[in-house]
mmCIF file of N, CA and C in Angstrom:
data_model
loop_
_atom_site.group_PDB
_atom_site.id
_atom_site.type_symbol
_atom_site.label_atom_id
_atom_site.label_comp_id
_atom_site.label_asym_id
_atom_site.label_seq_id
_atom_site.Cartn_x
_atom_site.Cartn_y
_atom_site.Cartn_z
ATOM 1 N N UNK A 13 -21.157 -28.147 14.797
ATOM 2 C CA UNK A 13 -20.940 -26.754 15.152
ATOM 3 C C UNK A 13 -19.793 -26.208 14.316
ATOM 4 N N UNK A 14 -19.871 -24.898 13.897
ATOM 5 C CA UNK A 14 -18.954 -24.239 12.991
ATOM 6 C C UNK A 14 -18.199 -23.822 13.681
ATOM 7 N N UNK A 15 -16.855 -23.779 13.559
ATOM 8 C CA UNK A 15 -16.465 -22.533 14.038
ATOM 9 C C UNK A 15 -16.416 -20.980 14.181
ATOM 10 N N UNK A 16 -15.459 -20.056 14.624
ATOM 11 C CA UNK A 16 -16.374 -18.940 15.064
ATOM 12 C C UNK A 16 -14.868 -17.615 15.053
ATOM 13 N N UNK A 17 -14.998 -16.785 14.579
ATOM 14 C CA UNK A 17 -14.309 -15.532 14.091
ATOM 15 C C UNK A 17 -14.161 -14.640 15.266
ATOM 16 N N UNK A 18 -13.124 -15.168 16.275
ATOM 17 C CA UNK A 18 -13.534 -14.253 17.735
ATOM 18 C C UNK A 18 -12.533 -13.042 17.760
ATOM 19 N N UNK A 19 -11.399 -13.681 17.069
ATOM 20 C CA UNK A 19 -10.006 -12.318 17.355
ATOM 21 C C UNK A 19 -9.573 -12.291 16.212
ATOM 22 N N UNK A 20 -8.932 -11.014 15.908
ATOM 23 C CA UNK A 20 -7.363 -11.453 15.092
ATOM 24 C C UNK A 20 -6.157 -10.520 15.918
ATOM 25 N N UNK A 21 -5.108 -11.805 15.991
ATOM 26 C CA UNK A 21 -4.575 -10.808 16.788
ATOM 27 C C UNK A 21 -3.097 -10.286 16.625
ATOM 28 N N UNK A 22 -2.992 -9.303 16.453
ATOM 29 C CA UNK A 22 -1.367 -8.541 16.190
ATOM 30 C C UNK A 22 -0.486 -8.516 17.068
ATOM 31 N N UNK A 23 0.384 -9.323 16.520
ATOM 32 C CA UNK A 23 2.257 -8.973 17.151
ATOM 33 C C UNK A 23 2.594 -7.572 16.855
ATOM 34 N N UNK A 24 3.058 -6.680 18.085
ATOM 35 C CA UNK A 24 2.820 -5.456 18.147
ATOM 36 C C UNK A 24 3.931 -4.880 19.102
ATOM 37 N N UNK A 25 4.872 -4.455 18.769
ATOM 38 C CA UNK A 25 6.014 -3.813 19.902
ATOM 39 C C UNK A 25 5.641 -2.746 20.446
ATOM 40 N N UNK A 26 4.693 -2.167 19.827
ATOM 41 C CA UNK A 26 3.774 -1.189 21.056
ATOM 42 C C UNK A 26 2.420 -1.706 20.904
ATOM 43 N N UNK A 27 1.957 -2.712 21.877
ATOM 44 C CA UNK A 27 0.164 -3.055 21.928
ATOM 45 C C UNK A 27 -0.790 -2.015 22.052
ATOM 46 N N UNK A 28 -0.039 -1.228 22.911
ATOM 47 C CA UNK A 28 -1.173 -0.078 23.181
ATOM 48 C C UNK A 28 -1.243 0.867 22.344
ATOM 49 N N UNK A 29 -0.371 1.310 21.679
ATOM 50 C CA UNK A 29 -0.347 2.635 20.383
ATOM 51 C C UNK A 29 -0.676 2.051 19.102
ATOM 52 N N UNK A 30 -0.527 0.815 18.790
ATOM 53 C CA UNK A 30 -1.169 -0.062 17.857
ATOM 54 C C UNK A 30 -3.035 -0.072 18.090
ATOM 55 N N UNK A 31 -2.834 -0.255 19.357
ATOM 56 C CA UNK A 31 -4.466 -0.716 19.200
ATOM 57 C C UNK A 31 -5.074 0.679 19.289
ATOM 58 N N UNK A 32 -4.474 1.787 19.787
ATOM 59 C CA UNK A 32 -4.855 2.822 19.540
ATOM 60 C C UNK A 32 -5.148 3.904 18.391
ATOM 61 N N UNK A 33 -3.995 3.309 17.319
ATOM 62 C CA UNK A 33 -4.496 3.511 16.149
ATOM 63 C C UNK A 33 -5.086 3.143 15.510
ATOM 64 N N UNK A 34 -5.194 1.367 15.434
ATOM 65 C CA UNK A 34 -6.480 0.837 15.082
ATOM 66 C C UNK A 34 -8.157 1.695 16.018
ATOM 67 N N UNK A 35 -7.902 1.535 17.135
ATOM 68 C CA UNK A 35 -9.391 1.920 17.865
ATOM 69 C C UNK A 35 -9.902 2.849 16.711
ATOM 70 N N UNK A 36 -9.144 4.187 16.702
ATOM 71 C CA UNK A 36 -8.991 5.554 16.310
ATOM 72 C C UNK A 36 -9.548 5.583 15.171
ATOM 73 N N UNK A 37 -8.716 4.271 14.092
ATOM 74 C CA UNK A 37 -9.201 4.396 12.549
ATOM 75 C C UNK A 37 -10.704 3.708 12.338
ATOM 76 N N UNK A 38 -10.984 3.031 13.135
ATOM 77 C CA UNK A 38 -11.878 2.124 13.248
ATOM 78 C C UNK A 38 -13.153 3.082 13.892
ATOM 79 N N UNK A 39 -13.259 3.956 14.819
ATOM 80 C CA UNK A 39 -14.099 3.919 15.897
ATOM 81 C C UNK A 39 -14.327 3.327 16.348
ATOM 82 N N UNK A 40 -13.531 2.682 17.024
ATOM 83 C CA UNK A 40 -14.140 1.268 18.243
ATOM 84 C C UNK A 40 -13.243 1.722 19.328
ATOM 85 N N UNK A 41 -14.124 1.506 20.474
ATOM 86 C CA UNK A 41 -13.397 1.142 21.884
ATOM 87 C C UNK A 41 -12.181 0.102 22.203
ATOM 88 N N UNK A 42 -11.653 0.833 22.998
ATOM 89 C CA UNK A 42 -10.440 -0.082 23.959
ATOM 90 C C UNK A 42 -10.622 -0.524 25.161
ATOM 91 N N UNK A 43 -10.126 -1.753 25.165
ATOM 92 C CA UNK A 43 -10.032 -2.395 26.270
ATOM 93 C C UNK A 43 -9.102 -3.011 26.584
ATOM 94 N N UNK A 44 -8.627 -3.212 28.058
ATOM 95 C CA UNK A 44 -7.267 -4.225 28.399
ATOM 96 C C UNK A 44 -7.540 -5.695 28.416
ATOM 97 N N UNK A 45 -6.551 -6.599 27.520
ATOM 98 C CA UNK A 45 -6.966 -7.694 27.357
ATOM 99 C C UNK A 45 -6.777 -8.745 28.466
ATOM 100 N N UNK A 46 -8.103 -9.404 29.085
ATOM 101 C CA UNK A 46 -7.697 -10.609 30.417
ATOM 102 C C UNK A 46 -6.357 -11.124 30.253
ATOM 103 N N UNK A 47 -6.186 -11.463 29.075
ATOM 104 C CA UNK A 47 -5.129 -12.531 28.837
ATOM 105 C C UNK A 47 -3.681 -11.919 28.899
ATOM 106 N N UNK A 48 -3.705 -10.792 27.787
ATOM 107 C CA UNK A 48 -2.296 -10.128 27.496
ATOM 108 C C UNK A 48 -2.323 -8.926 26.449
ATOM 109 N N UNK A 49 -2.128 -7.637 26.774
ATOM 110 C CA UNK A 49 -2.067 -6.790 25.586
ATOM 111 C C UNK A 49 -2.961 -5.857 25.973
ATOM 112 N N UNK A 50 -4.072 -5.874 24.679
ATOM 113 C CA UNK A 50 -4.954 -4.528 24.835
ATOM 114 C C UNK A 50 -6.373 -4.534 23.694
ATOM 115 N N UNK A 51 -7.083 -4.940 23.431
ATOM 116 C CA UNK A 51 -8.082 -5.466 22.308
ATOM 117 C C UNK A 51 -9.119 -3.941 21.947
ATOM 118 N N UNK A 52 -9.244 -4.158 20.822
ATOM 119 C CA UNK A 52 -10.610 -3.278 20.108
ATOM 120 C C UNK A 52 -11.742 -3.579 20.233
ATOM 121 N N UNK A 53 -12.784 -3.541 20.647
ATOM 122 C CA UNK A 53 -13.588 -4.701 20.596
ATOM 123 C C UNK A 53 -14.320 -4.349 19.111
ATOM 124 N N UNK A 54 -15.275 -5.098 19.150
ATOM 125 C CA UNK A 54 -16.172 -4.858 18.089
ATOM 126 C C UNK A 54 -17.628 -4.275 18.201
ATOM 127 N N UNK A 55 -17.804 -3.301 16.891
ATOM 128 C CA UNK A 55 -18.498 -2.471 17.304
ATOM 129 C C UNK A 55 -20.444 -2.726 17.532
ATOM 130 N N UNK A 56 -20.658 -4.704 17.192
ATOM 131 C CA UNK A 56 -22.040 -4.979 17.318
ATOM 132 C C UNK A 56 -21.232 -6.899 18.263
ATOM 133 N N UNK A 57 -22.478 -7.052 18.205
ATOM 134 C CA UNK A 57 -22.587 -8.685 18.364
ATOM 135 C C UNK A 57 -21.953 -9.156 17.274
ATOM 136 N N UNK A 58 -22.074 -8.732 16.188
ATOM 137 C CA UNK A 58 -21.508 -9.869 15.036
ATOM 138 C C UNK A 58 -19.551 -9.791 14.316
ATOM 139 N N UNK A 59 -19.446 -8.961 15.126
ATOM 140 C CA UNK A 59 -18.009 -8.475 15.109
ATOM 141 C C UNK A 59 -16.875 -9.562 15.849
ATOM 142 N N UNK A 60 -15.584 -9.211 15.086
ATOM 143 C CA UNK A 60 -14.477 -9.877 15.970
ATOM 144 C C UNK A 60 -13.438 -9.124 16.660
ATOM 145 N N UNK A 61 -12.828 -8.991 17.612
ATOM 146 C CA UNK A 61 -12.255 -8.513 18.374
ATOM 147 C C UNK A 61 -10.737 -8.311 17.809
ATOM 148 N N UNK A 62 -10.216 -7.110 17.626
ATOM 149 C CA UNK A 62 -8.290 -6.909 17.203
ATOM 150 C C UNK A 62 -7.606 -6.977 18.561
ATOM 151 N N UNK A 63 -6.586 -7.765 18.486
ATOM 152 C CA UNK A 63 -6.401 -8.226 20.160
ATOM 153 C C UNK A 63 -4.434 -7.674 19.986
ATOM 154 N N UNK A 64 -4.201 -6.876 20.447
ATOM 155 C CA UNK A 64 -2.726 -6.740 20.574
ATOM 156 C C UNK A 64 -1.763 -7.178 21.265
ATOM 157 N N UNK A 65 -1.192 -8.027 21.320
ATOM 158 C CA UNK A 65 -0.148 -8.519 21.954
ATOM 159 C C UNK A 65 1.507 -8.213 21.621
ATOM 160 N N UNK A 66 2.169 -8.388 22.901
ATOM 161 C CA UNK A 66 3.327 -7.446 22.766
ATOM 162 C C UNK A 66 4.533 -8.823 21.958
ATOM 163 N N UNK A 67 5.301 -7.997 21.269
ATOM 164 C CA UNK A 67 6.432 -9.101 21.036
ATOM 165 C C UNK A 67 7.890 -8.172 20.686
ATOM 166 N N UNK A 68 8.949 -8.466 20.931
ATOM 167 C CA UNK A 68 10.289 -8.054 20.329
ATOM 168 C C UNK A 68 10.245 -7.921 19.078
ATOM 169 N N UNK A 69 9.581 -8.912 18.430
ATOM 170 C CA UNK A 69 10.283 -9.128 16.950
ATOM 171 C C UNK A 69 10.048 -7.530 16.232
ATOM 172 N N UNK A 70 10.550 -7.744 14.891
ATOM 173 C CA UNK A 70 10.502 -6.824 14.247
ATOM 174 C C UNK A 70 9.668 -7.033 12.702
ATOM 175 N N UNK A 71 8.824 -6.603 12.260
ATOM 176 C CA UNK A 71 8.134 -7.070 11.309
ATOM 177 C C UNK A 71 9.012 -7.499 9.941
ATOM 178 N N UNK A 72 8.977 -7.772 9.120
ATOM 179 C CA UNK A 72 9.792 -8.353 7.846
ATOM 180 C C UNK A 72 9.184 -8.301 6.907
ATOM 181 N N UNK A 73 9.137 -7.911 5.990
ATOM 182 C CA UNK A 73 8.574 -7.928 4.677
ATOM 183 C C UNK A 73 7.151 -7.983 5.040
ATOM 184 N N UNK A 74 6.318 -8.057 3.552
ATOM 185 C CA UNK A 74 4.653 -7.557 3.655
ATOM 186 C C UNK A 74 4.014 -8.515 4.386
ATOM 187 N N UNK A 75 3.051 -8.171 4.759
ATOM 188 C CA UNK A 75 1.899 -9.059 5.431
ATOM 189 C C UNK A 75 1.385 -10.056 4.352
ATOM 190 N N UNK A 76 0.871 -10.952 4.794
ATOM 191 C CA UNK A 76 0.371 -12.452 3.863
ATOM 192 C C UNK A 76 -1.298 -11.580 4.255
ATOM 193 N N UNK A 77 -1.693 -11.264 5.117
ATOM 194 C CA UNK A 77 -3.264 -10.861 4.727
ATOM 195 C C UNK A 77 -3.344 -9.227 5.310
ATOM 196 N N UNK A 78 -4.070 -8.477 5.164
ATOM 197 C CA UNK A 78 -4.520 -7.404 5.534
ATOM 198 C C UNK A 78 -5.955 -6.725 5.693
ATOM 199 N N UNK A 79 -6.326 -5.983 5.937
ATOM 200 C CA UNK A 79 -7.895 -4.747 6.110
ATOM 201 C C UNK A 79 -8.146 -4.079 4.764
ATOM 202 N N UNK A 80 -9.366 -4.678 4.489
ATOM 203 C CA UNK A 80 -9.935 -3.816 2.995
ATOM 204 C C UNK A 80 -10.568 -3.051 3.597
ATOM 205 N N UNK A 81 -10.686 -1.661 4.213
ATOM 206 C CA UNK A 81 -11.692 -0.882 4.663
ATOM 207 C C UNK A 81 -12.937 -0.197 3.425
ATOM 208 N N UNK A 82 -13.927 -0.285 3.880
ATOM 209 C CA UNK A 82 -14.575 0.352 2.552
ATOM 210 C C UNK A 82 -15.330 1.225 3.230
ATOM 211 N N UNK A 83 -16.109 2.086 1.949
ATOM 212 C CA UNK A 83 -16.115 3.541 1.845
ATOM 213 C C UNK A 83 -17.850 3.572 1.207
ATOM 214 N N UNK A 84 -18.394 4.300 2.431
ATOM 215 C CA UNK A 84 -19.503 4.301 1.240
ATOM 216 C C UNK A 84 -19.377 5.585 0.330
ATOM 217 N N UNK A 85 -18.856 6.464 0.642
ATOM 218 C CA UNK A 85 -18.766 7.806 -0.622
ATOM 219 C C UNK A 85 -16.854 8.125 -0.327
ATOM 220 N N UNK A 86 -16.443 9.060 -1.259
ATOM 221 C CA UNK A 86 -15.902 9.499 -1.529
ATOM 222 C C UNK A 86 -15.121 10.691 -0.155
ATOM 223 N N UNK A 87 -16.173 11.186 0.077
ATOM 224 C CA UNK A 87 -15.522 11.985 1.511
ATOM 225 C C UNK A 87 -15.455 10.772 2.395
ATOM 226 N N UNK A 88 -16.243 9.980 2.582
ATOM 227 C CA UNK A 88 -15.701 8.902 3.486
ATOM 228 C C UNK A 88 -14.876 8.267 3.430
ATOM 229 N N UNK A 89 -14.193 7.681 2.260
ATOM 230 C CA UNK A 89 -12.959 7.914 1.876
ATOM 231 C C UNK A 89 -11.859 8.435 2.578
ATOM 232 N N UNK A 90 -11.697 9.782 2.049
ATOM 233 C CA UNK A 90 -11.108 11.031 2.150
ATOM 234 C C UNK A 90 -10.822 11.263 3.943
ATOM 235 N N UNK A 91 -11.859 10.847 4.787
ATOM 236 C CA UNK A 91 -11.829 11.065 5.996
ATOM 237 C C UNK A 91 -11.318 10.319 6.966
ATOM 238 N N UNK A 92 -11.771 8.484 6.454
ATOM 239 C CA UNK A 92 -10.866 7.323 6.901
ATOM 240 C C UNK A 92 -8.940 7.611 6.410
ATOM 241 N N UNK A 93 -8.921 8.237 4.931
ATOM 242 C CA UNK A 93 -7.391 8.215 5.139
ATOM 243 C C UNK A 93 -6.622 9.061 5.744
ATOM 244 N N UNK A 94 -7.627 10.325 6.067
ATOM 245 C CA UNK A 94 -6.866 11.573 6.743
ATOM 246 C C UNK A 94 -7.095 10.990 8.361
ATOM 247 N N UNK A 95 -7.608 10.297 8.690
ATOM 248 C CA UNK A 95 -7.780 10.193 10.247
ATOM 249 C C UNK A 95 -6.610 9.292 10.226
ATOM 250 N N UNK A 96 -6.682 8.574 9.781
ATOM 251 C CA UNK A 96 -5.221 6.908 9.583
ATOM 252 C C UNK A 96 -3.895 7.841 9.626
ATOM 253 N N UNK A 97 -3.795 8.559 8.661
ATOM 254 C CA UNK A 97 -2.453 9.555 8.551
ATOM 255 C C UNK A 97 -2.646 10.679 9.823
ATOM 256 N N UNK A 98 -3.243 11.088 10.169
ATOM 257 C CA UNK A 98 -3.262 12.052 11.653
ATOM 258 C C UNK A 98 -2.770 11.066 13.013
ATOM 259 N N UNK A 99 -3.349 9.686 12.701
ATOM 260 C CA UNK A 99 -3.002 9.175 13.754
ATOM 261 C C UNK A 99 -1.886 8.148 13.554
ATOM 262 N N UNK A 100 -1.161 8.661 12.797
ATOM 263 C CA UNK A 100 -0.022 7.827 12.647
ATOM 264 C C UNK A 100 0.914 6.379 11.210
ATOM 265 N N UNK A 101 -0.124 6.866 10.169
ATOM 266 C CA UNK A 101 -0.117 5.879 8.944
ATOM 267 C C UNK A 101 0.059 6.283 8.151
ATOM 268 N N UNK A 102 0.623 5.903 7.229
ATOM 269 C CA UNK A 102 1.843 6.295 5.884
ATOM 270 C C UNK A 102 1.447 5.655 5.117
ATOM 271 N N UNK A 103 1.316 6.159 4.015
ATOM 272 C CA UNK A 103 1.058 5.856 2.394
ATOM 273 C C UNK A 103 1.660 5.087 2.094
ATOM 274 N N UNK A 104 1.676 3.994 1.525
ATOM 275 C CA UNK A 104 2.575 3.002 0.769
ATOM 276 C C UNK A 104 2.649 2.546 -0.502
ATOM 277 N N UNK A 105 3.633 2.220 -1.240
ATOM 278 C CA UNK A 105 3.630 1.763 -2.628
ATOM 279 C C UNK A 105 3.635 0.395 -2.746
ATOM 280 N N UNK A 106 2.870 -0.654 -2.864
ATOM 281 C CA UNK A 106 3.009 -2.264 -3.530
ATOM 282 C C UNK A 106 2.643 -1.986 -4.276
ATOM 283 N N UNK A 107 2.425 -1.397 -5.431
ATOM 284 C CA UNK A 107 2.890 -1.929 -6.810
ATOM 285 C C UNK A 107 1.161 -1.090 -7.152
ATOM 286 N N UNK A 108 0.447 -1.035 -6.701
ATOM 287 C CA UNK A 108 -0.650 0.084 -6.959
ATOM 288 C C UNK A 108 -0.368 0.147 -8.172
ATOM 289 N N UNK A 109 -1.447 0.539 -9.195
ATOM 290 C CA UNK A 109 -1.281 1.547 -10.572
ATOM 291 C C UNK A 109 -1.892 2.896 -10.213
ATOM 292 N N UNK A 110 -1.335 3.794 -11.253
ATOM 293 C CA UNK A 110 -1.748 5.233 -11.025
ATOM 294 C C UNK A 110 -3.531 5.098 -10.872
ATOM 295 N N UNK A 111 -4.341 4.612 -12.006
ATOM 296 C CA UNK A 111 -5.251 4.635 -12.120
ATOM 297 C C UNK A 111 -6.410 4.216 -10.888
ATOM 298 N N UNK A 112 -5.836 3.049 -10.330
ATOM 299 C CA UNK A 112 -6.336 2.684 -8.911
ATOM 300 C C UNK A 112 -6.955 3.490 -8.238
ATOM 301 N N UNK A 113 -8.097 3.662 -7.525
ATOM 302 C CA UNK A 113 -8.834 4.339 -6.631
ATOM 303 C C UNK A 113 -8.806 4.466 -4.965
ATOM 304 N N UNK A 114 -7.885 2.664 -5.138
ATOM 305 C CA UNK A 114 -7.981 2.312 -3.743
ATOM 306 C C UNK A 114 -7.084 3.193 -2.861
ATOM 307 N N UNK A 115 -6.810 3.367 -1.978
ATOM 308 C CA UNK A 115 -6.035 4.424 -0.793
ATOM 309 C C UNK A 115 -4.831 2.674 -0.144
ATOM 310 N N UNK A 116 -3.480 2.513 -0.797
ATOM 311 C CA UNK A 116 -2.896 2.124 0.205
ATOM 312 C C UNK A 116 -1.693 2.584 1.369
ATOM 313 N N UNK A 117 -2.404 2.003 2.291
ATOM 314 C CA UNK A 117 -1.662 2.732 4.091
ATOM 315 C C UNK A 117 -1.049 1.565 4.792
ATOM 316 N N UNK A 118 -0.062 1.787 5.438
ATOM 317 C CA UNK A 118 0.517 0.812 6.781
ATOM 318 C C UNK A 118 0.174 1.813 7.619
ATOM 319 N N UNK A 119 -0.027 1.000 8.946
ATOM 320 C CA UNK A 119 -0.049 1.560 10.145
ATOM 321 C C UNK A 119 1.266 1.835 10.883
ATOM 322 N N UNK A 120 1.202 2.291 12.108
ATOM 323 C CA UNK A 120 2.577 3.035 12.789
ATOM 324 C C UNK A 120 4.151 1.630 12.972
ATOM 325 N N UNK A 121 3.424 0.172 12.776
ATOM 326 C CA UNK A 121 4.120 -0.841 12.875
ATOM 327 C C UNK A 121 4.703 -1.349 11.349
ATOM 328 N N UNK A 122 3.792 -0.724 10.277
ATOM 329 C CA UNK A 122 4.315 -1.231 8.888
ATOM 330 C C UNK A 122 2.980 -2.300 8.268
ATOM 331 N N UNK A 123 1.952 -2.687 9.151
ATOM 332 C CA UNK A 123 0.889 -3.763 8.700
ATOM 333 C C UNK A 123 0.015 -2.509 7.681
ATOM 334 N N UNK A 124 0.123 -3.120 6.527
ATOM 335 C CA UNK A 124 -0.404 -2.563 5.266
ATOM 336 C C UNK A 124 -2.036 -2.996 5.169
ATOM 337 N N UNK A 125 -2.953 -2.069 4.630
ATOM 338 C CA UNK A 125 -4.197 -2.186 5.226
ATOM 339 C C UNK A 125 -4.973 -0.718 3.533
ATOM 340 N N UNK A 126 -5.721 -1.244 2.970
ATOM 341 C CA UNK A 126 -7.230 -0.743 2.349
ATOM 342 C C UNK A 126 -7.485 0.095 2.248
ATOM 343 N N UNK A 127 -8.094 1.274 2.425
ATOM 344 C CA UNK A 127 -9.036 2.222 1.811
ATOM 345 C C UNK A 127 -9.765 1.821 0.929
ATOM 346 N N UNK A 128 -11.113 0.975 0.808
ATOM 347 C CA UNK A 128 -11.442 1.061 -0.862
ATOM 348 C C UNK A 128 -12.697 1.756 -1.201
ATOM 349 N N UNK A 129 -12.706 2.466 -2.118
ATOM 350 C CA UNK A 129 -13.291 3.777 -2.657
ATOM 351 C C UNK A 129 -14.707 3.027 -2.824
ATOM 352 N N UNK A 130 -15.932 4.468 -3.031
ATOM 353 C CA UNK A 130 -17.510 3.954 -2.798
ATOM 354 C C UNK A 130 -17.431 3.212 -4.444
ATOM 355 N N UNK A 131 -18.060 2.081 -4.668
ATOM 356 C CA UNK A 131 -19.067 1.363 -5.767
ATOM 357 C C UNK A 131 -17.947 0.311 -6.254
ATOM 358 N N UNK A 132 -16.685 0.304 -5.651
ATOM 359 C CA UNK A 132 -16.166 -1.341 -6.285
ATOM 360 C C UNK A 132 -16.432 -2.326 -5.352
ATOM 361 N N UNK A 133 -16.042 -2.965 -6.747
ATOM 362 C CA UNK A 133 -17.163 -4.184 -6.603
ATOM 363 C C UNK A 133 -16.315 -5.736 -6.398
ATOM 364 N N UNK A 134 -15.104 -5.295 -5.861
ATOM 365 C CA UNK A 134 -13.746 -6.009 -5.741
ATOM 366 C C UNK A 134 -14.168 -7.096 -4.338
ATOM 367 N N UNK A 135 -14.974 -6.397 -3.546
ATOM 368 C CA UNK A 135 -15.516 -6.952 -2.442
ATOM 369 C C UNK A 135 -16.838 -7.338 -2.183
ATOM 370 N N UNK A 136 -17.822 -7.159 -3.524
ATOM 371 C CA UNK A 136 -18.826 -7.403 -3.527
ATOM 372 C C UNK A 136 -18.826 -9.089 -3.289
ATOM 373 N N UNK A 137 -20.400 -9.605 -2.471
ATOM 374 C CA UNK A 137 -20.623 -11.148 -2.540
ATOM 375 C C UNK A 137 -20.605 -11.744 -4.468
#
């Protein structure tokens, strides 16, 4: 038996405004988590769950992984980054080139996260 892709889950000093901006950017539902926090679920059967849990700490330097969101056109694009920034996410600079297409954002905690524009192929199988 394989294993199996059920959560990922964020250290979050606000669980609930975190997962709310995720829900938001995402379109996915909220829910309160059995265990602790507040989760996204996913939006089919084959999905994994963003699970928020609360902690003190304070984040530190960049994330080791992040969200490639992709885009099938150009306004879709355009609409994932204006909803992210309405609900709370800021543009960021790692080192991007001008030329780049991709859209990079942190969320309201600083976790840096994707936009990537319709036809690259950066994420293709």
């Amino acid at each position: 038996m394989s294993a199996e892709l059920v959560a990922l889950v964020f250290d979050a000093n606000d669980p609930v405004g975190l997962a709310r901006f995720w829900s938001g950017v995402l379109r996915r539902e909220m829910a309160d988590d059995p265990h602790d926090g507040v989760v996204v679920l996913p939006d089919d059967d084959t999905g994994f769950r963003l699970r928020f849990v609360p902690t003190q700490e304070q984040k530190l330097g960049p994330n080791h992984i992040h969200f490639d969101l992709t885009s099938a056109s150009l306004e879709e694009q355009q609409e994932t980054v204006a909803r992210a920034l309405t609900l709370g996410g800021r543009h960021i600079d790692i080192g991007q080139l001008p030329e780049d297409e991709h859209v990079v954002l942190a969320d309201p905690e600083g976790n840096e996260f994707c936009v990537i524009e319709p036809g690259n192929n950066f994420l293709a199988d």
